[in-house]
Short mmCIF file of C-alpha atoms in Angstrom, two decimals:
data_model
loop_
_atom_site.label_atom_id
_atom_site.label_comp_id
_atom_site.label_asym_id
_atom_site.label_seq_id
_atom_site.Cartn_x
_atom_site.Cartn_y
_atom_site.Cartn_z
CA MET A 1 9.79 -16.66 104.19
CA LEU A 2 12.62 -14.18 104.61
CA VAL A 3 16.09 -15.32 103.50
CA LEU A 4 19.08 -13.45 104.94
CA LEU A 5 22.15 -13.50 102.70
CA PRO A 6 25.68 -12.14 102.97
CA PRO A 7 26.89 -9.86 100.16
CA SER A 8 29.92 -10.68 98.02
CA GLU A 9 33.32 -9.01 98.22
CA GLY A 10 33.48 -8.94 94.43
CA LYS A 11 30.82 -6.87 92.68
CA ALA A 12 29.77 -6.17 89.13
CA PRO A 13 30.37 -2.65 87.79
CA SER A 14 27.83 0.08 88.44
CA GLY A 15 25.17 0.64 85.81
CA ARG A 16 24.80 3.54 83.38
CA GLY A 17 21.29 4.51 84.35
CA THR A 18 19.75 6.55 87.13
CA ALA A 19 21.94 7.24 90.14
CA LEU A 20 21.26 5.97 93.65
CA LYS A 21 18.09 7.14 95.38
CA LEU A 22 18.39 6.25 99.03
CA GLU A 23 14.73 6.95 99.68
CA SER A 24 13.73 4.30 97.14
CA LEU A 25 15.48 1.42 98.90
CA SER A 26 13.54 -1.16 100.87
CA LEU A 27 13.43 -0.93 104.68
CA PRO A 28 13.01 2.87 104.77
CA GLY A 29 13.70 2.85 108.49
CA LEU A 30 17.36 2.40 107.59
CA THR A 31 17.55 5.51 105.36
CA GLU A 32 19.06 7.85 107.94
CA ALA A 33 21.70 5.30 108.97
CA ARG A 34 22.50 4.57 105.30
CA GLN A 35 22.98 8.28 104.65
CA ALA A 36 25.43 8.57 107.54
CA VAL A 37 27.55 5.63 106.35
CA LEU A 38 27.45 6.82 102.75
CA ASP A 39 28.53 10.34 103.71
CA GLU A 40 31.47 9.16 105.78
CA LEU A 41 32.57 6.55 103.26
CA VAL A 42 32.59 9.04 100.38
CA GLU A 43 34.43 11.63 102.49
CA LEU A 44 37.00 9.05 103.60
CA CYS A 45 37.69 7.88 100.06
CA ALA A 46 37.86 11.43 98.67
CA GLY A 47 40.59 12.31 101.17
CA ASP A 48 43.81 10.50 102.07
CA GLU A 49 43.88 7.48 99.74
CA GLU A 50 46.31 5.49 101.88
CA LYS A 51 44.21 6.05 105.00
CA ALA A 52 41.12 4.92 103.11
CA ARG A 53 42.91 1.81 101.88
CA VAL A 54 43.91 0.84 105.41
CA VAL A 55 40.47 1.57 106.89
CA LEU A 56 38.73 -0.48 104.20
CA GLY A 57 41.26 -3.32 104.52
CA LEU A 58 42.17 -3.26 100.84
CA SER A 59 45.28 -4.72 99.29
CA GLU A 60 47.42 -2.63 96.94
CA GLY A 61 45.81 -4.41 94.03
CA LEU A 62 42.38 -3.16 95.10
CA ARG A 63 43.38 0.49 95.54
CA GLY A 64 41.14 1.38 92.57
CA GLU A 65 38.09 0.53 94.69
CA ILE A 66 38.70 3.74 96.65
CA ALA A 67 38.04 5.94 93.62
CA LYS A 68 34.88 3.93 92.91
CA ASN A 69 33.57 4.79 96.38
CA THR A 70 33.99 8.52 95.76
CA GLU A 71 31.40 8.29 92.94
CA LEU A 72 28.68 6.44 94.86
CA ARG A 73 26.22 9.35 94.70
CA THR A 74 26.49 9.77 90.91
CA ALA A 75 27.28 6.28 89.59
CA GLY A 76 24.51 4.43 87.80
CA ALA A 77 22.56 2.01 89.98
CA ARG A 78 21.59 -1.58 89.17
CA PRO A 79 19.44 -4.14 91.01
CA ALA A 80 21.43 -5.51 93.94
CA GLY A 81 20.88 -9.01 92.56
CA GLU A 82 23.02 -7.97 89.57
CA ILE A 83 25.66 -6.14 91.61
CA TYR A 84 26.53 -9.03 93.93
CA THR A 85 28.66 -11.74 92.33
CA GLY A 86 30.78 -14.55 93.76
CA VAL A 87 30.25 -18.19 94.62
CA LEU A 88 26.88 -18.00 96.38
CA TYR A 89 25.37 -15.70 93.75
CA ASP A 90 26.78 -17.75 90.86
CA ALA A 91 25.04 -20.82 92.31
CA LEU A 92 21.83 -18.87 92.94
CA ASP A 93 21.92 -17.51 89.36
CA LEU A 94 19.03 -15.09 89.76
CA ALA A 95 19.06 -14.10 86.09
CA SER A 96 18.08 -17.60 84.94
CA LEU A 97 15.13 -18.03 87.31
CA ASP A 98 11.71 -18.20 85.76
CA THR A 99 9.33 -15.27 86.19
CA ALA A 100 7.51 -16.66 89.22
CA ALA A 101 10.76 -17.57 90.98
CA LYS A 102 12.14 -14.09 90.32
CA ARG A 103 9.06 -12.58 91.96
CA ARG A 104 9.57 -14.83 94.95
CA ALA A 105 13.23 -13.79 95.11
CA GLY A 106 12.26 -10.12 95.13
CA ARG A 107 9.91 -10.69 98.05
CA SER A 108 12.04 -12.98 100.17
CA LEU A 109 15.77 -12.32 99.68
CA LEU A 110 17.49 -9.74 101.87
CA VAL A 111 21.22 -9.06 101.41
CA PHE A 112 23.15 -7.61 104.35
CA SER A 113 25.72 -4.90 103.67
CA GLY A 114 28.22 -2.78 105.53
CA LEU A 115 27.11 0.26 103.54
CA TRP A 116 23.36 -0.22 103.09
CA GLY A 117 22.53 -2.28 106.19
CA ALA A 118 20.31 -4.63 104.19
CA VAL A 119 18.72 -4.42 100.74
CA ARG A 120 16.39 -6.54 98.66
CA VAL A 121 17.78 -7.97 95.42
CA THR A 122 15.48 -5.64 93.46
CA ASP A 123 16.81 -2.48 95.14
CA ARG A 124 18.97 -0.42 92.78
CA ILE A 125 22.44 0.34 94.16
CA PRO A 126 25.85 1.25 92.70
CA SER A 127 28.88 -1.00 92.99
CA TYR A 128 30.84 -0.25 96.18
CA ARG A 129 33.48 -1.54 98.56
CA CYS A 130 32.70 -1.51 102.28
CA SER A 131 32.44 -4.70 104.28
CA MET A 132 30.70 -5.14 107.62
CA GLY A 133 34.12 -5.61 109.22
CA VAL A 134 35.13 -2.00 108.46
CA LYS A 135 35.61 0.46 111.32
CA LEU A 136 34.95 3.97 110.06
CA PRO A 137 36.75 6.80 111.92
CA ALA A 138 33.57 8.57 113.08
CA LEU A 139 30.88 5.88 113.12
CA GLY A 140 33.08 3.06 114.41
CA ALA A 141 32.66 -0.64 113.68
CA LEU A 142 29.82 -1.07 111.20
CA SER A 143 28.63 -4.37 112.68
CA ALA A 144 27.96 -2.52 115.94
CA TYR A 145 26.68 0.65 114.26
CA TRP A 146 23.94 -1.21 112.41
CA ARG A 147 22.55 -3.05 115.43
CA THR A 148 20.24 -0.29 116.65
CA PRO A 149 18.59 0.61 113.31
CA MET A 150 18.41 -3.09 112.37
CA ALA A 151 16.72 -3.97 115.66
CA ALA A 152 13.87 -1.64 114.69
CA ALA A 153 13.60 -2.52 110.99
CA LEU A 154 14.25 -6.25 110.71
CA PRO A 155 11.46 -7.71 112.90
CA GLU A 156 8.93 -5.93 110.68
CA ALA A 157 10.65 -7.28 107.54
CA ALA A 158 10.58 -10.78 109.03
CA GLY A 159 6.82 -10.62 109.41
CA SER A 160 5.28 -13.73 110.94
CA GLY A 161 6.95 -16.39 108.82
CA LEU A 162 10.14 -18.40 108.59
CA VAL A 163 13.52 -16.64 108.68
CA LEU A 164 16.26 -18.58 106.87
CA ASP A 165 19.59 -17.16 108.00
CA LEU A 166 22.46 -17.92 105.60
CA ARG A 167 24.73 -15.04 106.63
CA SER A 168 28.39 -15.31 107.54
CA SER A 169 29.34 -14.43 111.12
CA ALA A 170 30.46 -10.87 110.31
CA TYR A 171 27.06 -9.99 108.89
CA ALA A 172 25.11 -11.97 111.46
CA ALA A 173 26.62 -9.68 114.10
CA ALA A 174 24.63 -6.72 112.73
CA TRP A 175 21.28 -8.29 113.65
CA LYS A 176 20.47 -11.33 115.75
CA PRO A 177 16.85 -12.45 115.83
CA LYS A 178 15.44 -12.43 119.33
CA GLY A 179 12.43 -13.79 121.14
CA GLU A 180 9.57 -15.02 119.00
CA VAL A 181 11.40 -14.20 115.74
CA ALA A 182 14.39 -16.28 116.82
CA GLY A 183 12.11 -19.24 117.46
CA ARG A 184 11.11 -19.33 113.79
CA THR A 185 14.64 -18.73 112.49
CA ALA A 186 16.82 -21.47 111.02
CA THR A 187 20.58 -21.16 110.51
CA VAL A 188 22.32 -23.47 108.05
CA ARG A 189 25.77 -25.01 108.09
CA VAL A 190 27.10 -27.06 105.17
CA LEU A 191 29.25 -30.05 106.09
CA HIS A 192 31.35 -32.18 103.75
CA SER A 193 31.21 -35.85 104.70
CA GLN A 194 33.89 -38.29 103.57
CA LEU A 195 35.25 -41.64 104.65
CA VAL A 196 38.83 -41.66 105.93
CA ASP A 197 40.12 -45.15 106.72
CA GLY A 198 36.54 -46.33 107.00
CA VAL A 199 35.59 -43.58 109.45
CA GLU A 200 33.28 -40.71 108.51
CA LYS A 201 34.93 -37.31 108.81
CA ARG A 202 33.01 -34.07 108.48
CA SER A 203 34.40 -30.63 107.75
CA VAL A 204 33.24 -27.18 106.74
CA VAL A 205 34.51 -26.18 103.31
CA SER A 206 34.20 -22.46 102.69
CA HIS A 207 33.83 -22.39 98.91
CA PHE A 208 31.35 -25.25 98.75
CA ASN A 209 29.53 -23.91 101.80
CA LYS A 210 28.69 -20.77 99.81
CA ALA A 211 27.84 -22.68 96.63
CA THR A 212 25.51 -25.06 98.45
CA LYS A 213 23.71 -22.21 100.18
CA GLY A 214 23.15 -20.58 96.80
CA LYS A 215 21.79 -23.86 95.43
CA ILE A 216 19.50 -24.28 98.43
CA VAL A 217 17.93 -20.86 97.90
CA ARG A 218 17.58 -21.49 94.18
CA SER A 219 15.91 -24.85 94.81
CA LEU A 220 13.39 -23.32 97.21
CA LEU A 221 12.58 -20.47 94.83
CA MET A 222 12.20 -22.71 91.78
CA ALA A 223 10.02 -25.18 93.67
CA GLY A 224 7.79 -22.44 95.03
CA ALA A 225 8.36 -23.86 98.50
CA ALA A 226 6.75 -21.82 101.27
CA PRO A 227 7.72 -23.38 104.61
CA LYS A 228 6.14 -21.52 107.49
CA ASP A 229 8.61 -22.60 110.18
CA PRO A 230 11.96 -24.41 110.55
CA ALA A 231 10.33 -27.83 110.84
CA GLU A 232 8.56 -27.35 107.52
CA LEU A 233 11.84 -26.08 106.01
CA VAL A 234 13.57 -29.33 106.98
CA GLU A 235 10.87 -31.33 105.21
CA ALA A 236 10.97 -29.06 102.15
CA LEU A 237 14.74 -29.43 101.81
CA ARG A 238 14.57 -33.19 102.20
CA ASP A 239 11.86 -33.32 99.53
CA LEU A 240 14.26 -31.40 97.27
CA GLY A 241 16.94 -34.03 97.78
CA TYR A 242 19.11 -32.46 100.47
CA ALA A 243 20.46 -34.47 103.40
CA VAL A 244 19.47 -32.37 106.39
CA GLU A 245 20.10 -32.89 110.09
CA ALA A 246 18.10 -30.59 112.33
CA GLU A 247 18.58 -29.51 115.92
CA ALA A 248 15.57 -27.86 117.50
CA PRO A 249 16.38 -25.22 120.13
CA SER A 250 16.61 -26.42 123.72
CA LYS A 251 14.94 -23.24 124.97
CA PRO A 252 12.32 -20.86 123.56
CA GLY A 253 13.65 -17.81 121.77
CA ARG A 254 16.57 -19.54 120.11
CA PRO A 255 17.01 -20.45 116.43
CA TRP A 256 17.04 -23.91 114.90
CA ASN A 257 20.41 -25.19 113.68
CA LEU A 258 20.38 -27.13 110.42
CA ASP A 259 23.28 -29.10 108.96
CA VAL A 260 23.16 -29.86 105.23
CA VAL A 261 25.51 -32.78 104.62
CA VAL A 262 27.14 -33.20 101.22
CA THR A 263 29.46 -35.93 99.99
CA GLU A 264 30.76 -34.33 96.81
CA ILE A 265 32.53 -31.00 96.33
CA HIS A 266 32.20 -29.37 92.91
#
């Protein structure tokens, strides 16, 4: 099983240990593309600070993130699973997983990134600021830039098993499973169900959407679940207590769409 996750806007500070080694990151086919984005990002942030702030879409309060980007080559690196914070990662709580679940996480979780393309949670990276929605002056929109190198690297990473796609739309734009891989891919939407004047109303709630996705991944890792395809995933999630509604694709080469329905928002 390969689980595709979005990153978080907020990130923990860089570590104090060894600096980034691009060649040590997973998916080595992305190394050249990573180097190009890293070079332009560092150059951008080392130049006109106001231009960098606008390009990166940062508020005045986040201006300090620009200086952090200038030190990406020398800052200490930490496992990506420690760098990414936020609602989904708080719910996933990788640090508290048992040893076996942590091994499963290292094998199966892949975090998409505007800077790195995609990394495993065990890959050591520095803290950075560069979303997939950024349009760099030379390389252009990162979501479009990453499509070609991702198209070569991701099918191999997906192997022959289930692909559970929990990415947000901005990160999903960088790689869309096609053909046979798409047929064993499942996307998940979290819906909040409530009664309004005796009528069920459903809505997507952003914060709880992220939290529930983190809990889903944690549940699968802790249970040692190994669904081989979307149909088996539906059964595994139901066994874990989730209310799941599944829509199989109408045509070959398209992903399954899963709705996880919740009645309480925490």
